[in-house]
Short mmCIF file of C-alpha atoms and ligand atoms in Angstrom, two decimals:
data_model
loop_
_atom_site.label_atom_id
_atom_site.label_comp_id
_atom_site.label_asym_id
_atom_site.label_seq_id
_atom_site.Cartn_x
_atom_site.Cartn_y
_atom_site.Cartn_z
CA UNK A 1 -24.39 1.76 0.11
CA UNK A 2 -21.25 3.31 1.58
CA UNK A 3 -20.02 6.67 0.34
CA UNK A 4 -16.44 5.97 -0.70
CA UNK A 5 -14.17 9.03 -0.76
CA UNK A 6 -10.87 7.22 -0.20
CA UNK A 7 -9.75 8.04 -3.74
CA UNK A 8 -10.98 8.88 -7.23
CA UNK A 9 -9.78 5.43 -8.27
CA UNK A 10 -12.79 3.71 -6.65
CA UNK A 11 -15.25 4.52 -9.46
CA UNK A 12 -16.87 1.69 -11.40
CA UNK A 13 -17.22 1.72 -15.19
CA UNK A 14 -20.62 3.13 -16.19
CA UNK A 15 -23.01 1.24 -18.51
CA UNK A 16 -21.88 3.49 -21.40
CA UNK A 17 -18.22 2.75 -20.72
CA UNK A 18 -18.95 -1.00 -20.51
CA UNK A 19 -20.74 -0.72 -23.86
CA UNK A 20 -17.67 0.99 -25.37
CA UNK A 21 -15.45 -1.75 -23.95
CA UNK A 22 -17.58 -4.55 -25.33
CA UNK A 23 -17.74 -3.12 -28.84
CA UNK A 24 -14.03 -2.15 -29.14
CA UNK A 25 -12.04 -3.15 -32.20
CA UNK A 26 -8.93 -5.00 -30.99
CA UNK A 27 -5.69 -6.59 -32.19
CA UNK A 28 -2.42 -7.78 -30.68
CA UNK A 29 -0.84 -4.65 -29.24
CA UNK A 30 2.62 -6.22 -28.85
CA UNK A 31 2.59 -6.39 -32.67
CA UNK A 32 1.25 -2.80 -32.77
CA UNK A 33 -1.99 -4.19 -34.24
CA UNK A 34 -4.60 -2.89 -31.84
CA UNK A 35 -6.38 0.01 -33.59
CA UNK A 36 -8.08 1.25 -30.42
CA UNK A 37 -4.81 1.41 -28.48
CA UNK A 38 -3.05 3.09 -31.40
CA UNK A 39 -5.74 5.73 -31.76
CA UNK A 40 -5.79 6.39 -28.00
CA UNK A 41 -2.02 6.83 -27.88
CA UNK A 42 -2.18 9.24 -30.84
CA UNK A 43 -5.15 11.09 -29.39
CA UNK A 44 -3.60 11.71 -25.99
CA UNK A 45 -0.22 12.64 -27.51
CA UNK A 46 -1.87 15.24 -29.74
CA UNK A 47 -3.88 16.68 -26.82
CA UNK A 48 -0.57 17.50 -25.13
CA UNK A 49 1.29 18.48 -28.31
CA UNK A 50 3.59 15.45 -28.09
CA UNK A 51 4.82 13.24 -30.94
CA UNK A 52 3.90 9.88 -29.47
CA UNK A 53 2.44 7.94 -26.55
CA UNK A 54 2.56 4.47 -25.04
CA UNK A 55 -0.30 2.92 -23.07
CA UNK A 56 0.59 1.45 -19.67
CA UNK A 57 -1.46 -0.47 -17.11
CA UNK A 58 -0.59 1.96 -14.29
CA UNK A 59 0.49 5.53 -13.71
CA UNK A 60 3.45 4.25 -11.73
CA UNK A 61 4.73 2.39 -14.79
CA UNK A 62 4.19 5.45 -16.99
CA UNK A 63 6.20 7.55 -14.51
CA UNK A 64 8.93 4.95 -14.23
CA UNK A 65 9.28 4.57 -18.00
CA UNK A 66 9.36 8.36 -18.35
CA UNK A 67 12.10 9.01 -15.81
CA UNK A 68 14.05 6.02 -17.09
CA UNK A 69 14.18 7.74 -20.50
CA UNK A 70 15.64 10.90 -18.90
CA UNK A 71 17.98 9.69 -16.14
CA UNK A 72 20.83 7.18 -16.46
CA UNK A 73 21.73 4.67 -13.73
CA UNK A 74 23.70 6.40 -10.98
CA UNK A 75 22.22 9.79 -11.82
CA UNK A 76 19.70 11.78 -9.87
CA UNK A 77 16.08 12.86 -10.21
CA UNK A 78 14.82 15.76 -8.08
CA UNK A 79 11.25 15.70 -6.82
CA UNK A 80 9.10 17.22 -4.10
CA UNK A 81 9.31 15.42 -0.72
CA UNK A 82 5.74 14.10 -0.79
CA UNK A 83 5.57 13.34 -4.49
CA UNK A 84 4.05 10.07 -5.72
CA UNK A 85 7.28 9.09 -7.50
CA UNK A 86 9.22 9.34 -4.25
CA UNK A 87 6.66 8.09 -1.73
CA UNK A 88 4.21 5.81 -3.49
CA UNK A 89 6.13 3.90 -6.15
CA UNK A 90 7.94 1.69 -3.65
CA UNK A 91 11.46 2.58 -4.68
CA UNK A 92 10.92 1.55 -8.30
CA UNK A 93 13.32 4.20 -9.66
CA UNK A 94 16.11 2.76 -7.53
CA UNK A 95 15.17 -0.90 -7.95
CA UNK A 96 14.63 -0.94 -11.72
CA UNK A 97 16.60 2.00 -13.06
CA UNK A 98 19.43 2.70 -10.59
CA UNK A 99 18.08 6.24 -10.24
CA UNK A 100 18.63 8.09 -6.97
CA UNK A 101 16.28 10.83 -5.85
CA UNK A 102 16.81 13.97 -3.82
CA UNK A 103 13.86 15.99 -2.61
CA UNK A 104 12.78 19.50 -1.75
CA UNK A 105 9.84 20.12 0.63
CA UNK A 106 6.94 22.37 -0.35
CA UNK A 107 3.85 23.32 1.62
CA UNK A 108 0.84 21.62 -0.03
CA UNK A 109 3.29 20.40 -2.67
CA UNK A 110 3.06 23.85 -4.28
CA UNK A 111 5.85 24.30 -6.82
CA UNK A 112 8.35 27.11 -6.47
CA UNK A 113 10.89 26.77 -9.25
CA UNK A 114 13.69 28.17 -7.11
CA UNK A 115 13.27 25.38 -4.50
CA UNK A 116 14.06 22.75 -7.12
CA UNK A 117 16.73 24.69 -9.00
CA UNK A 118 18.61 25.52 -5.81
CA UNK A 119 19.37 21.87 -5.04
CA UNK A 120 20.16 20.86 -8.64
CA UNK A 121 23.78 19.76 -9.19
CA UNK A 122 24.27 18.88 -12.86
CA UNK A 123 27.62 17.59 -14.14
CA UNK A 124 29.01 16.89 -10.67
CA UNK A 125 31.99 15.01 -12.06
CA UNK A 126 33.51 12.13 -10.10
CA UNK A 127 32.62 13.52 -6.66
CA UNK A 128 28.86 13.92 -6.29
CA UNK A 129 25.76 12.48 -7.92
CA UNK A 130 24.86 14.43 -11.05
CA UNK A 131 21.31 15.73 -11.34
CA UNK A 132 19.80 15.04 -14.77
CA UNK A 133 16.06 15.63 -14.36
CA UNK A 134 13.35 17.20 -12.22
CA UNK A 135 9.84 15.82 -11.73
CA UNK A 136 6.75 17.96 -11.16
CA UNK A 137 3.43 16.56 -9.91
CA UNK A 138 0.32 18.38 -11.17
CA UNK A 139 -2.06 18.27 -9.45
CA UNK A 140 -0.13 17.33 -6.33
CA UNK A 141 -1.82 14.35 -4.71
CA UNK A 142 -0.49 14.32 -1.13
CA UNK A 143 -0.33 18.12 -1.27
CA UNK A 144 -4.14 18.08 -1.44
CA UNK A 145 -4.87 18.34 -5.17
CA UNK A 146 -2.75 21.48 -5.58
CA UNK A 147 -2.68 23.05 -9.05
CA UNK A 148 0.86 24.13 -9.92
CA UNK A 149 1.15 27.75 -11.10
CA UNK A 150 2.01 27.95 -14.79
CA UNK A 151 4.39 30.85 -14.05
CA UNK A 152 6.46 28.59 -11.76
CA UNK A 153 6.41 25.80 -14.34
CA UNK A 154 7.66 28.28 -16.95
CA UNK A 155 10.49 29.50 -14.74
CA UNK A 156 11.42 25.94 -13.81
CA UNK A 157 11.67 25.17 -17.53
CA UNK A 158 13.87 28.18 -18.10
CA UNK A 159 16.14 27.30 -15.19
CA UNK A 160 16.27 23.64 -16.23
CA UNK A 161 17.23 24.62 -19.79
CA UNK A 162 20.02 26.82 -18.46
CA UNK A 163 21.34 23.89 -16.40
CA UNK A 164 20.79 21.29 -19.14
CA UNK A 165 18.22 19.36 -17.07
CA UNK A 166 15.19 17.46 -18.38
CA UNK A 167 11.67 17.77 -16.91
CA UNK A 168 9.12 15.03 -16.25
CA UNK A 169 5.46 15.76 -15.50
CA UNK A 170 3.60 13.32 -13.25
CA UNK A 171 0.25 14.33 -14.67
CA UNK A 172 -1.87 11.59 -13.13
CA UNK A 173 -4.40 14.37 -12.40
CA UNK A 174 -3.33 16.94 -14.99
CA UNK A 175 -6.94 16.77 -16.22
CA UNK A 176 -8.07 18.28 -12.92
CA UNK A 177 -5.41 21.00 -13.19
CA UNK A 178 -6.57 21.79 -16.75
CA UNK A 179 -10.25 22.04 -15.77
CA UNK A 180 -9.52 24.08 -12.63
CA UNK A 181 -7.06 26.52 -14.27
CA UNK A 182 -8.45 26.71 -17.80
CA UNK A 183 -4.89 26.26 -19.07
CA UNK A 184 -4.69 24.14 -22.24
CA UNK A 185 -3.26 20.62 -21.97
CA UNK A 186 -0.83 21.45 -24.79
CA UNK A 187 0.40 24.44 -22.78
CA UNK A 188 1.19 22.13 -19.86
CA UNK A 189 2.73 19.64 -22.26
CA UNK A 190 5.16 22.05 -23.88
CA UNK A 191 7.32 22.51 -20.77
CA UNK A 192 8.04 18.81 -20.22
CA UNK A 193 10.20 16.21 -21.95
CA UNK A 194 8.06 13.33 -20.71
CA UNK A 195 4.47 13.41 -19.44
CA UNK A 196 2.47 10.68 -17.70
CA UNK A 197 -1.32 10.88 -17.49
CA UNK A 198 -3.85 8.57 -15.80
CA UNK A 199 -7.19 7.54 -17.26
CA UNK A 200 -8.15 5.67 -14.10
CA UNK A 201 -8.34 8.55 -11.62
CA UNK A 202 -10.95 11.28 -12.11
CA UNK A 203 -11.66 10.19 -15.68
CA UNK A 204 -13.11 6.93 -14.40
CA UNK A 205 -11.55 4.26 -16.61
CA UNK A 206 -10.90 0.94 -14.84
CA UNK A 207 -7.25 0.75 -15.96
CA UNK A 208 -4.78 2.78 -17.94
CA UNK A 209 -2.23 5.51 -18.22
CA UNK A 210 -0.28 6.95 -21.13
CA UNK A 211 3.33 8.11 -21.28
CA UNK A 212 3.97 10.90 -23.81
CA UNK A 213 7.18 12.18 -25.33
CA UNK A 214 9.15 12.29 -28.58
CA UNK A 215 8.77 9.37 -30.97
CA UNK A 216 12.33 8.25 -30.25
CA UNK A 217 11.81 8.12 -26.48
CA UNK A 218 8.44 6.40 -26.79
CA UNK A 219 9.92 3.73 -29.10
CA UNK A 220 12.51 3.08 -26.42
CA UNK A 221 9.95 3.16 -23.59
CA UNK A 222 7.95 0.52 -25.50
CA UNK A 223 10.94 -1.82 -25.34
CA UNK A 224 11.25 -1.25 -21.59
CA UNK A 225 7.52 -1.72 -21.07
CA UNK A 226 7.82 -5.19 -22.62
CA UNK A 227 10.97 -5.90 -20.59
CA UNK A 228 9.06 -5.03 -17.40
CA UNK A 229 6.40 -7.57 -18.41
CA UNK A 230 3.75 -5.09 -19.46
CA UNK A 231 3.55 -5.88 -23.17
CA UNK A 232 -0.17 -6.54 -23.48
CA UNK A 233 -2.33 -8.08 -26.20
CA UNK A 234 -5.97 -7.20 -27.03
CA UNK A 235 -6.04 -4.19 -24.75
CA UNK A 236 -8.22 -2.17 -27.10
CA UNK A 237 -10.80 -3.24 -24.50
CA UNK A 238 -9.02 -0.98 -22.00
CA UNK A 239 -8.16 1.74 -24.50
CA UNK A 240 -11.86 1.95 -25.45
CA UNK A 241 -12.62 2.82 -21.82
CA UNK A 242 -9.96 5.53 -22.09
CA UNK A 243 -11.54 6.98 -25.25
CA UNK A 244 -14.94 6.90 -23.58
CA UNK A 245 -13.52 8.66 -20.51
CA UNK A 246 -12.01 11.44 -22.64
CA UNK A 247 -15.27 11.83 -24.59
CA UNK A 248 -17.54 11.94 -21.55
CA UNK A 249 -15.76 12.51 -18.25
CA UNK A 250 -13.31 15.38 -18.72
CA UNK A 251 -15.58 18.43 -18.60
CA UNK A 252 -17.52 17.07 -15.64
CA UNK A 253 -14.45 17.20 -13.37
CA UNK A 254 -15.62 20.72 -12.46
CA UNK A 255 -18.49 19.05 -10.56
CA UNK A 256 -15.99 17.08 -8.48
CA UNK A 257 -14.16 20.32 -7.76
CA UNK A 258 -17.38 22.06 -6.71
CA UNK A 259 -18.29 19.23 -4.31
CA UNK A 260 -14.78 19.14 -2.85
CA UNK A 261 -15.09 22.86 -2.15
CA UNK A 262 -18.49 22.31 -0.52
CA UNK A 263 -17.00 19.62 1.72
CA UNK A 264 -14.09 21.91 2.61
CA UNK A 265 -16.35 24.84 3.49
CA UNK A 266 -18.58 22.62 5.66
CA UNK A 267 -15.58 21.06 7.43
CA UNK A 268 -14.00 24.49 7.95
CA UNK A 269 -17.25 25.55 9.64
CA UNK A 270 -16.99 22.60 12.04
CA UNK A 271 -13.35 23.38 12.94
CA UNK A 272 -11.34 25.98 11.05
CA UNK A 273 -8.01 24.32 11.90
CA UNK A 274 -8.89 21.28 9.76
CA UNK A 275 -8.77 22.93 6.36
CA UNK A 276 -8.50 26.21 4.49
CA UNK A 277 -11.13 26.08 1.74
CA UNK A 278 -9.07 28.40 -0.50
CA UNK A 279 -6.34 25.75 -0.58
CA UNK A 280 -8.72 23.21 -2.11
CA UNK A 281 -8.01 23.68 -5.81
CA UNK A 282 -9.50 20.49 -7.27
CA UNK A 283 -11.09 17.22 -6.05
CA UNK A 284 -8.90 16.43 -3.02
CA UNK A 285 -9.80 17.55 0.49
CA UNK A 286 -6.88 17.03 2.88
CA UNK A 287 -7.61 17.41 6.60
CA UNK A 288 -5.01 18.45 9.18
CA UNK A 289 -6.06 16.92 12.52
CA UNK A 290 -3.02 18.13 14.46
CA UNK A 291 -5.14 20.56 16.53
CA UNK A 292 -7.80 17.94 17.31
CA UNK A 293 -7.86 15.30 20.04
CA UNK A 294 -8.50 12.48 17.55
CA UNK A 295 -6.13 10.85 15.08
CA UNK A 296 -6.77 10.50 11.36
CA UNK A 297 -7.32 6.76 11.69
CA UNK A 298 -9.79 7.29 14.53
CA UNK A 299 -11.72 9.76 12.36
CA UNK A 300 -11.67 7.29 9.48
CA UNK A 301 -13.02 4.54 11.76
CA UNK A 302 -15.81 6.77 13.10
CA UNK A 303 -16.80 7.80 9.58
CA UNK A 304 -16.68 4.23 8.33
CA UNK A 305 -19.08 3.09 11.07
CA UNK A 306 -21.55 5.64 9.67
CA UNK A 307 -21.06 4.65 6.04
CA UNK A 308 -18.44 7.17 4.88
CA UNK A 309 -15.04 5.85 3.82
CA UNK A 310 -12.11 8.24 3.93
CA UNK A 311 -8.32 7.70 3.93
CA UNK A 312 -5.99 8.19 6.89
CA UNK A 313 -2.69 8.90 5.14
CA UNK A 314 -0.71 10.02 8.18
CA UNK A 315 -1.21 10.15 11.96
CA UNK A 316 -2.91 13.55 11.66
CA UNK A 317 -3.68 13.70 7.93
CA UNK A 318 -6.96 12.43 6.46
CA UNK A 319 -8.01 12.68 2.83
CA UNK A 320 -11.34 12.79 1.01
CA UNK A 321 -11.43 12.65 -2.78
CA UNK A 322 -14.52 13.44 -4.85
CA UNK A 323 -15.26 11.57 -8.08
CA UNK A 324 -17.90 10.69 -10.65
CA UNK A 325 -19.72 8.19 -8.44
CA UNK A 326 -20.32 10.88 -5.76
CA UNK A 327 -23.34 13.14 -6.18
CA UNK A 328 -24.94 16.10 -4.39
CA UNK A 329 -27.16 13.95 -2.17
CA UNK A 330 -24.14 11.93 -1.03
CA UNK A 331 -22.23 15.17 -0.48
CA UNK A 332 -24.94 16.41 1.90
CA UNK A 333 -24.94 13.03 3.68
CA UNK A 334 -21.13 13.01 3.96
CA UNK A 335 -21.22 16.44 5.59
CA UNK A 336 -23.74 15.23 8.19
CA UNK A 337 -21.57 12.19 8.98
CA UNK A 338 -18.45 14.36 9.31
CA UNK A 339 -20.26 16.76 11.66
CA UNK A 340 -21.09 13.91 14.04
CA UNK A 341 -17.70 12.20 13.72
CA UNK A 342 -15.70 15.38 14.28
CA UNK A 343 -17.76 16.79 17.11
CA UNK A 344 -18.04 13.62 19.24
CA UNK A 345 -15.03 13.48 21.53
C1 PLP B 401 -2.34 7.63 -8.74
C2 PLP B 401 -1.12 8.37 -9.05
C3 PLP B 401 -0.14 7.81 -9.89
C4 PLP B 401 -0.22 6.43 -10.49
O1 PLP B 401 -0.75 5.48 -9.69
P1 PLP B 401 -1.04 3.98 -10.16
O2 PLP B 401 -1.79 3.47 -8.99
O3 PLP B 401 0.28 3.34 -10.35
O4 PLP B 401 -1.85 4.03 -11.41
C5 PLP B 401 0.95 8.58 -10.17
N1 PLP B 401 1.07 9.83 -9.68
C6 PLP B 401 0.15 10.38 -8.91
C7 PLP B 401 0.34 11.78 -8.43
C8 PLP B 401 -0.99 9.67 -8.55
O5 PLP B 401 -1.89 10.24 -7.76
#
């Protein structure tokens, strides 16, 4: 069987999770009748110290509903250049919400509050687009699983308050940040007006994200979710997988982080220009092939021929992501495959 490190979304529900799905109590969630969805929304909201939550089929929808609650049509959201909201949601903020974005670049996606605050232009009157919100991605996906420093988040919050700007957290992998940093989820939650979290990344559920905020915003987001065509019925089946994931798969993320670090150290030993192990904070191993004679897609092809699937996300950027269906034996095997693929010219 191939070792698939393209993403942490490739995991398959375990027998225990399938059991939880099959025995879930359900109801019609459009009527608010599904007890398993309701309890999941309440559970996740309380983990982050938020009043309410709304279940969504994807993290992209949770992000889009969140920023829609903060930014009016014709106003501006600031985000990092390689953030998921800007690069991987296919222009949804513009298409559905009339939101424009302006970006600041950051090495490895690492947040520096000043970078964002410097380009903010609130209340720009009739001349320029007015900034109304800033998005932070934690961990930063295309930045290589970077954990954002809580000190920078705190100073961004202070600066945003001074300017009257709202903050959105794209917390698709906030679970990884929490496990890596030891910082409480509620501590992360307190700085942001809206928070999106994914159950289908490292936590291993087949589907599901939750948007968190005040009760008033979540009531409104629920209307927009239905308008977008994502009002769903007996989805306690999916929420049960989310509960199971929170019960069983949160603490074990540290194993994914350990294996990612092992991969990084082994790859660094093959060629130090590919990666700096200290910059691997969580479960994402991003490789810079700019000093090598092969492209990222060539490396991905070579690995795939040997049974290791990795992503080529740019001409010289490849990505490996560890997850709950990847164990120590596969980690050792992946390292052997990478040695051969990287050394052969
Ligand atoms: C995966 C991801 C999302 C959501 O992706 P979906 O595929 O829409 O569930 C959002 N933000 C980040 C940073 C992600 O990595």
